[in-house]
Coordinates of C-alpha atoms and ligand atoms in Angstrom, one line a residue:
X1 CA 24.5 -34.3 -27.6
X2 CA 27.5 -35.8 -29.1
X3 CA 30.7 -35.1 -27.2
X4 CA 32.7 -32.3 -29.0
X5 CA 36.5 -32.3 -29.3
X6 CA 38.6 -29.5 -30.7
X7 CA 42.0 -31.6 -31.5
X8 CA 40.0 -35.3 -31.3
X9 CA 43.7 -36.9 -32.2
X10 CA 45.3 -35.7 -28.9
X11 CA 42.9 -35.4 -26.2
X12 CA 41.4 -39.2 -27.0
X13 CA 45.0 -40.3 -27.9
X14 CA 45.1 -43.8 -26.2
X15 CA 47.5 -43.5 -23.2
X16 CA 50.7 -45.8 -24.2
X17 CA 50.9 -43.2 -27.1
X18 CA 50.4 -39.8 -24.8
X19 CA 53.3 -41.2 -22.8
X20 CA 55.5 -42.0 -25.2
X21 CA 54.7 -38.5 -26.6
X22 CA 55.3 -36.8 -23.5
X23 CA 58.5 -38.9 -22.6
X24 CA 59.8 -37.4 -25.8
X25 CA 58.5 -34.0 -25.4
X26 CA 60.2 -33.9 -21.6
X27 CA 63.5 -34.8 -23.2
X28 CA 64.1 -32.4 -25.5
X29 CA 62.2 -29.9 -22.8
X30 CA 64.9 -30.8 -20.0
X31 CA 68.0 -30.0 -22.9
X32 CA 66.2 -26.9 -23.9
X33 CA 66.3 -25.6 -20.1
X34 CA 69.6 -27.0 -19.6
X35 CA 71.0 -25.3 -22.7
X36 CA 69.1 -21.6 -21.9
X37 CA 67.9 -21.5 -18.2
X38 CA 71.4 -21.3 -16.0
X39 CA 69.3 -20.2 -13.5
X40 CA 67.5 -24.0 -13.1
X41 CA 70.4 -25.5 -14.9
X42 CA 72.4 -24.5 -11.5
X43 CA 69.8 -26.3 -9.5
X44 CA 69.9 -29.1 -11.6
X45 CA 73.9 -29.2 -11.1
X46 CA 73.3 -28.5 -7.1
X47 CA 71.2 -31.9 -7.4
X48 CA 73.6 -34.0 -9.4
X49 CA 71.5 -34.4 -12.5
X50 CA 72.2 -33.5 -15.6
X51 CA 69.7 -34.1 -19.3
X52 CA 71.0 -37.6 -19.8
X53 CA 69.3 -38.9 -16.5
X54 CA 65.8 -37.7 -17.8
X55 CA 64.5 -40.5 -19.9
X56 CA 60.6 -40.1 -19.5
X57 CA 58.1 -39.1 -16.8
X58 CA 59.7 -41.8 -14.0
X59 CA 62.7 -39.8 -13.7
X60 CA 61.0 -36.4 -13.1
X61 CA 61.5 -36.9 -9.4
X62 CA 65.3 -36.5 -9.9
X63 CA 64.9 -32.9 -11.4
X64 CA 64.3 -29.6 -8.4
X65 CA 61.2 -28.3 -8.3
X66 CA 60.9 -24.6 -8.7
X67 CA 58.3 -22.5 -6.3
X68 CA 56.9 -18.9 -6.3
X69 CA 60.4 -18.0 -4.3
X70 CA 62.1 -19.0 -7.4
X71 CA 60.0 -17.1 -9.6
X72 CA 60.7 -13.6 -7.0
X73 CA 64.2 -14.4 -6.8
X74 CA 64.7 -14.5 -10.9
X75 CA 62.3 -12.2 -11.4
X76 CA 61.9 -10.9 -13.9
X77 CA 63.9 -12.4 -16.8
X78 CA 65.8 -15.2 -14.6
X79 CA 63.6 -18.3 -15.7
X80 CA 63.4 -17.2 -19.5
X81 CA 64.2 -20.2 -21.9
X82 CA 64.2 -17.8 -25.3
X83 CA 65.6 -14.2 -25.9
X84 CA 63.4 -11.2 -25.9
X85 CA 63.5 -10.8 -29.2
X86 CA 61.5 -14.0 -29.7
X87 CA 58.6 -13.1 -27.4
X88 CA 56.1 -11.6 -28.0
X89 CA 53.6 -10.9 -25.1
X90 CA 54.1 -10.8 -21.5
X91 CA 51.2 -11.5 -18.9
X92 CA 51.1 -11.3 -14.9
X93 CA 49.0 -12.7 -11.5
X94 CA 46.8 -10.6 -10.0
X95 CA 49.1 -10.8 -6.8
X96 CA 48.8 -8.1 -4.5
X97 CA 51.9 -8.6 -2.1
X98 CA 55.5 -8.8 -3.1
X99 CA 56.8 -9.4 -7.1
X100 CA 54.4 -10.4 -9.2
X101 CA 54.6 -13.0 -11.4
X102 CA 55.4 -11.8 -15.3
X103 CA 55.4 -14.9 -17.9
X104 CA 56.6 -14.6 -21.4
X105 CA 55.3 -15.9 -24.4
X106 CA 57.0 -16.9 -28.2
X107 CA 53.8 -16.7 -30.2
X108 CA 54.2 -20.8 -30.4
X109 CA 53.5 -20.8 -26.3
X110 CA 50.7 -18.4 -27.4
X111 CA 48.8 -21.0 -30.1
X112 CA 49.3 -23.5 -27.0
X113 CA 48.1 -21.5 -24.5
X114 CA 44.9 -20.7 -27.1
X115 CA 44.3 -24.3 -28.5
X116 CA 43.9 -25.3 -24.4
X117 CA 41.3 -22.8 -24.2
X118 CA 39.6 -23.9 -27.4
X119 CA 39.5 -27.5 -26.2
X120 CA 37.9 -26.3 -22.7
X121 CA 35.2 -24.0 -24.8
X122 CA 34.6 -27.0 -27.6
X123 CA 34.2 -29.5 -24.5
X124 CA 31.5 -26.9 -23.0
X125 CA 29.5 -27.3 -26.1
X126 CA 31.5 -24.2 -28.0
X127 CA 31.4 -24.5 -31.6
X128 CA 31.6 -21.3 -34.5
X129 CA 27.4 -21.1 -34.5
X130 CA 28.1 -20.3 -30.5
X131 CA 28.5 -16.3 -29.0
X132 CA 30.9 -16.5 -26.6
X133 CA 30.9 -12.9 -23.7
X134 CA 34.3 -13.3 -22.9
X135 CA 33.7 -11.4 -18.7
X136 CA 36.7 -11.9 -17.3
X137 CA 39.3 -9.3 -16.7
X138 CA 41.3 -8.1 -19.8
X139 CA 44.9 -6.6 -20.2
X140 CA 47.7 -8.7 -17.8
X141 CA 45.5 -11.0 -16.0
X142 CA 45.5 -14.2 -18.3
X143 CA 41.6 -14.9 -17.7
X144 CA 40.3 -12.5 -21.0
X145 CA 42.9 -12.9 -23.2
X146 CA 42.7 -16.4 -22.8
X147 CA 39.3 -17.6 -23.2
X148 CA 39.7 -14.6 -26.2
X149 CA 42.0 -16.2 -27.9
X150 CA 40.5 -19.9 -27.5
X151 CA 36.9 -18.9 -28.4
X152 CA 38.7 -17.5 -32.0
X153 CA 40.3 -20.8 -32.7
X154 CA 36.8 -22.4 -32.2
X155 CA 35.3 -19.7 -34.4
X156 CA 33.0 -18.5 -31.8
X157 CA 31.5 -14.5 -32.4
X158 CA 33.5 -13.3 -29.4
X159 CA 32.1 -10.5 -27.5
X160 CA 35.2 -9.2 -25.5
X161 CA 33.4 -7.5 -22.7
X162 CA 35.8 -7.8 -19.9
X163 CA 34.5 -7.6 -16.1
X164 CA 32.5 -5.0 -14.9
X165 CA 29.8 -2.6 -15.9
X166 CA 27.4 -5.4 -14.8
X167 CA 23.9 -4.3 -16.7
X168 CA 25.3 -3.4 -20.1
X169 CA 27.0 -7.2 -19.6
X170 CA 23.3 -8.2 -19.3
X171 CA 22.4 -6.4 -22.3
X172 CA 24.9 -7.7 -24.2
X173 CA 23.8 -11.3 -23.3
X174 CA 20.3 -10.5 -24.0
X175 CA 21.2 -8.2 -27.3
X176 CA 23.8 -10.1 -29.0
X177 CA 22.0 -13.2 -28.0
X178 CA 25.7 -14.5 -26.2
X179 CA 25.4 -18.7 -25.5
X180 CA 28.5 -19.0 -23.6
X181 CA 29.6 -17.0 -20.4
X182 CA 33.3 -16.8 -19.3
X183 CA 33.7 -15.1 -15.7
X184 CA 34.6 -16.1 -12.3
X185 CA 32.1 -18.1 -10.6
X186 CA 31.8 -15.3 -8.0
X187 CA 30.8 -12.7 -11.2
X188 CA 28.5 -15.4 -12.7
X189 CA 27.2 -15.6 -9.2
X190 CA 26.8 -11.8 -9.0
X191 CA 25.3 -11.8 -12.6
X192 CA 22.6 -14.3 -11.8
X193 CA 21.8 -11.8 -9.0
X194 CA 21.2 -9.0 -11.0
X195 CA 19.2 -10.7 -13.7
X196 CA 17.5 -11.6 -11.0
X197 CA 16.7 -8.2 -9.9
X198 CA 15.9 -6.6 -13.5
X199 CA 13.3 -8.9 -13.4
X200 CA 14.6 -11.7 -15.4
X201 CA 14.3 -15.3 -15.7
X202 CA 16.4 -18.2 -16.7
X203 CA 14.8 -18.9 -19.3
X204 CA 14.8 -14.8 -20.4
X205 CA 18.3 -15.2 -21.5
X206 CA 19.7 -17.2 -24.4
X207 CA 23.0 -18.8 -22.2
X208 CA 23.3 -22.4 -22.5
X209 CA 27.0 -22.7 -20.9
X210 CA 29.4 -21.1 -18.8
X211 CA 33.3 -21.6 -18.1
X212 CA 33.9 -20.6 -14.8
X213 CA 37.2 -20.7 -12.6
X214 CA 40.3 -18.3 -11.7
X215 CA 38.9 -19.5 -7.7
X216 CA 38.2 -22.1 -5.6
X217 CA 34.4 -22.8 -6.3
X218 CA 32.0 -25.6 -4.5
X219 CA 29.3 -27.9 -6.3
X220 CA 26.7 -26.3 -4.4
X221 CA 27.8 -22.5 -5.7
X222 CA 27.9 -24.8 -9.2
X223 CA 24.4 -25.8 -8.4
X224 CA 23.0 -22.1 -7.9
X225 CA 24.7 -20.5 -10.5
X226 CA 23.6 -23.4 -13.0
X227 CA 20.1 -22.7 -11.3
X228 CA 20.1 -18.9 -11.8
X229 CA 21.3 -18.6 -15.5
X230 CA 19.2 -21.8 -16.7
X231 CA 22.9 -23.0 -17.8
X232 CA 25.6 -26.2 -17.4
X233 CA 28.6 -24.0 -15.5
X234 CA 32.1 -26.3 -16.3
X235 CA 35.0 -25.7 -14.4
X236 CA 38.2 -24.4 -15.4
X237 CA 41.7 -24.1 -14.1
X238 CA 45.4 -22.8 -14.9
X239 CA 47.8 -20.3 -13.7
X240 CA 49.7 -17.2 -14.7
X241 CA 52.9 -19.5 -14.8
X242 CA 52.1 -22.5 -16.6
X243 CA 50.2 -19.9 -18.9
X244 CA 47.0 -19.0 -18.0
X245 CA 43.3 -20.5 -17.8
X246 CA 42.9 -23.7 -20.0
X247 CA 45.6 -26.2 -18.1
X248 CA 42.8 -28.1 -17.0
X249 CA 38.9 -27.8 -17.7
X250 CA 35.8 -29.9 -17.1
X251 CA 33.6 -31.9 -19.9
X252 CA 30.5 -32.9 -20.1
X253 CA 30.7 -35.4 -16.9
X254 CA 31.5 -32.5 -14.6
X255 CA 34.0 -34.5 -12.7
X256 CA 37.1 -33.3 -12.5
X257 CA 38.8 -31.3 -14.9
X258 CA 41.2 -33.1 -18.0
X259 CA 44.6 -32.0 -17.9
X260 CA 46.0 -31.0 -21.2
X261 CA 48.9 -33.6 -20.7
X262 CA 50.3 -33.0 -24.0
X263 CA 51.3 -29.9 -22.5
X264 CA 51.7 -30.7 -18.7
X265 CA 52.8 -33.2 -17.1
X266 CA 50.7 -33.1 -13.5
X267 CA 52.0 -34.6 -9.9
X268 CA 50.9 -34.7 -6.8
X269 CA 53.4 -34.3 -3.7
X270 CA 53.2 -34.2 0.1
X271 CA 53.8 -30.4 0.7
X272 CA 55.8 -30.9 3.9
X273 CA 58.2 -34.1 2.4
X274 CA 58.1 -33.1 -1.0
X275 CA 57.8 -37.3 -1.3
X276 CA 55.6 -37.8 -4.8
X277 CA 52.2 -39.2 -4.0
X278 CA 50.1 -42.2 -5.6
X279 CA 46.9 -41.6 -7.8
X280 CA 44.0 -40.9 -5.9
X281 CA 46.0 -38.9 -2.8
X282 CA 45.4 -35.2 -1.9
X283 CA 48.9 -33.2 -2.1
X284 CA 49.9 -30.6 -3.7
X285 CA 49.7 -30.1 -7.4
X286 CA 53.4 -29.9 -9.1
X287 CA 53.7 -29.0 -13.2
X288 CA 56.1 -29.8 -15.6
X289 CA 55.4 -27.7 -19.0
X290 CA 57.0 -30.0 -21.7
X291 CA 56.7 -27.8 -24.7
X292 CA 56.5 -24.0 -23.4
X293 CA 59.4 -22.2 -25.2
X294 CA 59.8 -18.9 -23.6
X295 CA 58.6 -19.5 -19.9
X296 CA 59.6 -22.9 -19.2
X297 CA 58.1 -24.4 -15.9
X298 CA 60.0 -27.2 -14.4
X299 CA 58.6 -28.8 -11.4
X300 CA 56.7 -26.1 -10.7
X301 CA 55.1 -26.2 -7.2
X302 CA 51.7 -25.0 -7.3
X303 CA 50.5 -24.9 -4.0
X304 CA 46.6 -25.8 -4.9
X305 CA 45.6 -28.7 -3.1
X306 CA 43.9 -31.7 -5.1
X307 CA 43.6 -35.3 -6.5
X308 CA 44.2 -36.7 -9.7
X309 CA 42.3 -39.6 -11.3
X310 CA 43.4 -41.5 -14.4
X311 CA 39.9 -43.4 -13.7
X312 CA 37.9 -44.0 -17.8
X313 CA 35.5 -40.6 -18.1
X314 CA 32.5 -41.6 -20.4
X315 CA 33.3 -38.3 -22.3
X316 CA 35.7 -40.2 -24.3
X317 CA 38.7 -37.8 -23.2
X318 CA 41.9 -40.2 -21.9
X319 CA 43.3 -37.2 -20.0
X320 CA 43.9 -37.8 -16.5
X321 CA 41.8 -35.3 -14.5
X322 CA 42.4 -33.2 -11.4
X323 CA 39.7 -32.9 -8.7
X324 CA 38.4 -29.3 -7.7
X325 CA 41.2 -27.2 -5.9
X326 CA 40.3 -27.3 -2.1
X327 CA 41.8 -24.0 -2.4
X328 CA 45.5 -23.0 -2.1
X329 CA 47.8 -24.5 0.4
X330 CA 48.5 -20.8 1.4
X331 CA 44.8 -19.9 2.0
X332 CA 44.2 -23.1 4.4
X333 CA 43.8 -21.0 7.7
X334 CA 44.5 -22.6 10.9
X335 CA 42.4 -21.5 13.4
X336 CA 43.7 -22.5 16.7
X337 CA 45.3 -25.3 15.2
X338 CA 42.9 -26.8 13.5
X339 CA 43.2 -26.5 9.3
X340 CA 40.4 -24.3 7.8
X341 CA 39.6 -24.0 4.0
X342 CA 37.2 -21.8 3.2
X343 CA 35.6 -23.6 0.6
X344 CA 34.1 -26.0 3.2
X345 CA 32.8 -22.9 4.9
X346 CA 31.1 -22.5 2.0
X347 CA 29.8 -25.4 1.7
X348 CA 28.0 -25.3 4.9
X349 CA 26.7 -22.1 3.7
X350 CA 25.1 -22.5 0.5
X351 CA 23.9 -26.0 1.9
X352 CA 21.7 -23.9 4.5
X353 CA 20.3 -21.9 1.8
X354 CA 22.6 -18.5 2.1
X355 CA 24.2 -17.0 -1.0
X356 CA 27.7 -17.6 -2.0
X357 CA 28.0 -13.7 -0.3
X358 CA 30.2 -14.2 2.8
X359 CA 33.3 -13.1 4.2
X360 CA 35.3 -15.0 7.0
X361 CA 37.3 -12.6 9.1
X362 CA 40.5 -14.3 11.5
X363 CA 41.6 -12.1 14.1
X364 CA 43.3 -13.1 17.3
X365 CA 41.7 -12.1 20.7
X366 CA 43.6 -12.5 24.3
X367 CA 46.3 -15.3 22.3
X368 CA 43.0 -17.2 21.4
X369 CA 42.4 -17.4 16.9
X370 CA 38.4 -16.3 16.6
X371 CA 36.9 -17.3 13.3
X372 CA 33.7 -15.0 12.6
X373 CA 31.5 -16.0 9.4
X374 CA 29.6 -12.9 8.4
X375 CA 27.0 -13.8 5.5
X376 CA 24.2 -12.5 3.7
X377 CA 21.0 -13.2 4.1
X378 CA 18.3 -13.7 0.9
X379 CA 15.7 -11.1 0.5
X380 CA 13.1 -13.5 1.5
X381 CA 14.7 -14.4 4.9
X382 CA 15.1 -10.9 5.4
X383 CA 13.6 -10.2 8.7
X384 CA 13.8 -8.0 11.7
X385 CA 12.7 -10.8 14.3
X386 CA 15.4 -11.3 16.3
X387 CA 14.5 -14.7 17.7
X388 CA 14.3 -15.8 14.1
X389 CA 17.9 -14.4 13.3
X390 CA 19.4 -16.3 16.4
X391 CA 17.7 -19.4 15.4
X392 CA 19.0 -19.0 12.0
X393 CA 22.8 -18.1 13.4
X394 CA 22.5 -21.2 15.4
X395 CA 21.8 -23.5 13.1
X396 CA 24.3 -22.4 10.7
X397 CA 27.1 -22.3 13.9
X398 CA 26.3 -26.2 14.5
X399 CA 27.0 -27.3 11.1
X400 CA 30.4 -25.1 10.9
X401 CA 31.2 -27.3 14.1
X402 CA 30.6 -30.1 12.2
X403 CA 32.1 -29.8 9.0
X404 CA 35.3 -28.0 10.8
X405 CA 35.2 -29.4 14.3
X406 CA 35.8 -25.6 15.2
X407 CA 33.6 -23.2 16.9
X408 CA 32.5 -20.5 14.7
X409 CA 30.8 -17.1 15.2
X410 CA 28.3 -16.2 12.5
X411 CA 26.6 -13.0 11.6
X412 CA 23.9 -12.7 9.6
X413 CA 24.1 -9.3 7.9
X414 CA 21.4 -7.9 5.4
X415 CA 21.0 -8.4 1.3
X416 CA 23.7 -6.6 -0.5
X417 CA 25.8 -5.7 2.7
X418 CA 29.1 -7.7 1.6
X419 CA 30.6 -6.0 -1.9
X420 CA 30.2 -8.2 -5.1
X421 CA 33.4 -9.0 -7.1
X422 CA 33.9 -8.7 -10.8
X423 CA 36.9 -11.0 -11.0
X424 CA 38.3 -13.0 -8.1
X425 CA 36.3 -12.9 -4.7
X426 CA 38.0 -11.8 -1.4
X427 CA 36.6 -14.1 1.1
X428 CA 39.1 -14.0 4.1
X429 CA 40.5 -11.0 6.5
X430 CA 43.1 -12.4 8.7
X431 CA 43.6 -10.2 10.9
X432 CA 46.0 -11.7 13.0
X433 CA 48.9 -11.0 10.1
X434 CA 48.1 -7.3 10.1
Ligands
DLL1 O1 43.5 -17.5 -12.4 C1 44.1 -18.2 -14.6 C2 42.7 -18.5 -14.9 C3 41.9 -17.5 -15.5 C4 42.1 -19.7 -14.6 C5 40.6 -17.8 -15.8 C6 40.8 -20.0 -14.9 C7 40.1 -19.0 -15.5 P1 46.4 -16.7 -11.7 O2 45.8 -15.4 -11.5 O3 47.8 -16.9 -11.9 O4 45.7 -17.4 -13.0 O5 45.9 -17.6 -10.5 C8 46.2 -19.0 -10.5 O6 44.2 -19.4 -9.2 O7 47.0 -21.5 -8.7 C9 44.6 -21.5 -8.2 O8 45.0 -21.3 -6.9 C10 43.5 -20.5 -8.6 N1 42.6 -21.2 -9.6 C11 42.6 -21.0 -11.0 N2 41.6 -21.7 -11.5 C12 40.9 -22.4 -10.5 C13 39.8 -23.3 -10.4 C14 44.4 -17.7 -13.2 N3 39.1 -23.6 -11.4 C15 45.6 -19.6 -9.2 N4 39.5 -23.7 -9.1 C16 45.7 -21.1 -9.2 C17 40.2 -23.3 -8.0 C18 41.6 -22.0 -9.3 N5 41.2 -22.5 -8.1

């Protein structure tokens, strides 16, 4: 299949040009924030640097980066670049502890926003013959509205579905004869499962693609959902912040994820030195949104742990990509001293042949960290032999200690014992901060 661009003229634009474009777009950007942000214009000042220091993308490292603390401590109309009057939506993280995070759009951050999703659904194969189910969560989480408005600008029949009510989604698939799936990979998975037990097969279902992300995810969970739903699942990624879904997303290569640098400009750091880090390094991910009007992120810390890659991709795409989020920086668990992300846990799982249905729980016994994997078994490994269990637990403990150097405990708990999630999974209880 030929590749399939939405805006061919920027995301194949040769990279002198995308420079110089986003050179000038981070000037203008930097005056903008200067003129109408006091709040970073007074960290800007704090640093000694003022607009006319910021000639292109090699002086970003002279401008303050802003964090999540930033975001509480202005919340909520601290950081806005544009009066109210010119917005005109608001969305917000699905945080569950302290402020959450509310971003403001002008209806030009909006047709951004949208065209990135547009570009992430065209490069899945999206075009206006294609019937997008739009499963993600509607109403101030960005993942519905999003993909919504993205799958309009390719001219997709959008089915706006939301999360939840998991049969009639199935219908709908089957019914309205939907090609493209948006949902977190943890839904698809769940989806796949419950096709699975009305009876139906891959090949039952008209899907052909599936934009997946809001989560950390691993290639094998890639591998079963693409397996269950007879589909190609691509890989998505953005935050509440910098927007929403659609910052970065996966072609047809399904190597990494293009970042829409017309709109972002991506760095990695080391999280402890805040020192910027050379291509190819894991660090954290830091944004700089050149054109966002009403919400404009400077330096914004991320905390999502990654790579980036300016590497050719055969898809024809010249924007750099960022490798699969590890996770966050903030859900790394160190478990008695040794750093844990629970994406390699399951990684060990799903390599053994266990569902992506697991829950790691921390707690902290006599001053000693205890890391206990519980995890679901398949129907078919279902069994009551004990000795068969124990074999099974055993095998799975030796490849945790080898993939975290750690000793685990598993449990192996029956089918359908560990609740399902319709939008982002909760894999990890610590205890030990309760
Ligand atoms: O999750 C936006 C989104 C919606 C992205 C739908 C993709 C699809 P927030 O709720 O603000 O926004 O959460 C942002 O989720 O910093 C990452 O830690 C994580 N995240 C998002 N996409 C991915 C992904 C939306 N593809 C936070 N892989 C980010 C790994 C992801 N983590």
């Amino acid at each position: 299949m030929a590749e399939h661009y939405y805006q061919p003229e920027i995301e194949t634009m040769p990279r002198e040009q995308m420079k110089e474009l986003q050179d000038e777009k981070l000037r203008v950007q930097v005056q903008h924030v200067w003129d109408n942000v006091p709040y970073y214009r007074k960290k800007m000042e704090e640093k000694g640097v003022s607009p006319e220091d910021i000639h292109g993308q090699e002086d970003l490292k002279k401008l303050p980066f802003l964090s999540k603390a930033d975001l509480r401590e202005a919340y909520p109309y601290g950081l806005m670049g544009k009066p109210l009057k010119d917005c005109v939506r608001i969305q917000s993280t699905s945080g569950t502890t302290g402020k959450r995070v509310v971003a403001f759009y002008t209806q030009h951050d909006l047709d951004l926003w949208e065209d990135c999703c547009a570009r992430a659904i065209c490069a899945a194969g999206g075009t206006d013959e294609d019937v997008c189910q739009v499963s993600y969560g509607y109403g101030l989480f960005t993942g519905g509205p999003g993909l919504n408005g993205g799958s309009h600008k390719v001219g997709s029949l959008t089915i706006p579905t939301s999360s939840g009510n998991t049969e009639r989604q199935i219908m709908f698939i089957q019914d309205l004869s939907a090609t493209i799936l948006c949902c977190t990979p943890s839904y698809a998975a769940y989806l796949g499962e419950t096709m699975a037990e009305m009876g139906l097969k891959p090949e039952d279902i008209p899907l052909k693609a599936g934009i997946f992300g809001a989560e950390a995810w691993s290639e094998e969970m890639r591998r079963d959902i693409e397996n269950t739903l007879g589909i190609k699942a691509y890989d998505i990624y953005g935050l509440t912040e910098l927007s929403g879904p659609g910052v970065a997303f996966e072609c047809s290569e399904q190597n990494g994820m293009h970042i829409n640098e017309d709109h972002f400009i991506a760095e990695i750091i080391d999280p402890e030195t805040e020192e910027v880090l050379p291509e190819g390094s894991e660090g954290e991910l830091v944004f700089t949104a050149i054109d966002k009007e009403a919400f404009p992120m400077m330096r914004y810390r991320t905390r999502d742990i990654c790579s980036l890659s300016r590497k050719p991709c055969s898809c024809g795409r010249t924007h750099v990509r960022m490798a699969k989020p590890k996770g966050r920086s903030d859900d790394m668990l160190i478990i008695r001293g040794v750093n844990v992300f629970p994406s390699q846990i399951e990684t060990v799982l799903l390599n053994n042949g266990y569902p992506a249905n697991y829950q790691i729980i921390v707690d902290r016994v006599r001053n000693t960290d205890t890391l206990d994997v519980q995890v679901e078994m398949t129907p078919e490994m279902f069994t009551d032999n004990i000795g068969e269990i124990e074999e099974r637990q055993k095998t799975l403990v030796e490849g945790l200690k080898s993939m975290l150097g750690l000793k685990a405990k598993v449990s192996l708990v029956a089918p359908k014992t560990i609740a399902r999630s319709e939008g982002k999974a909760v894999r990890v209880i610590d205890k030990r901060k309760i």
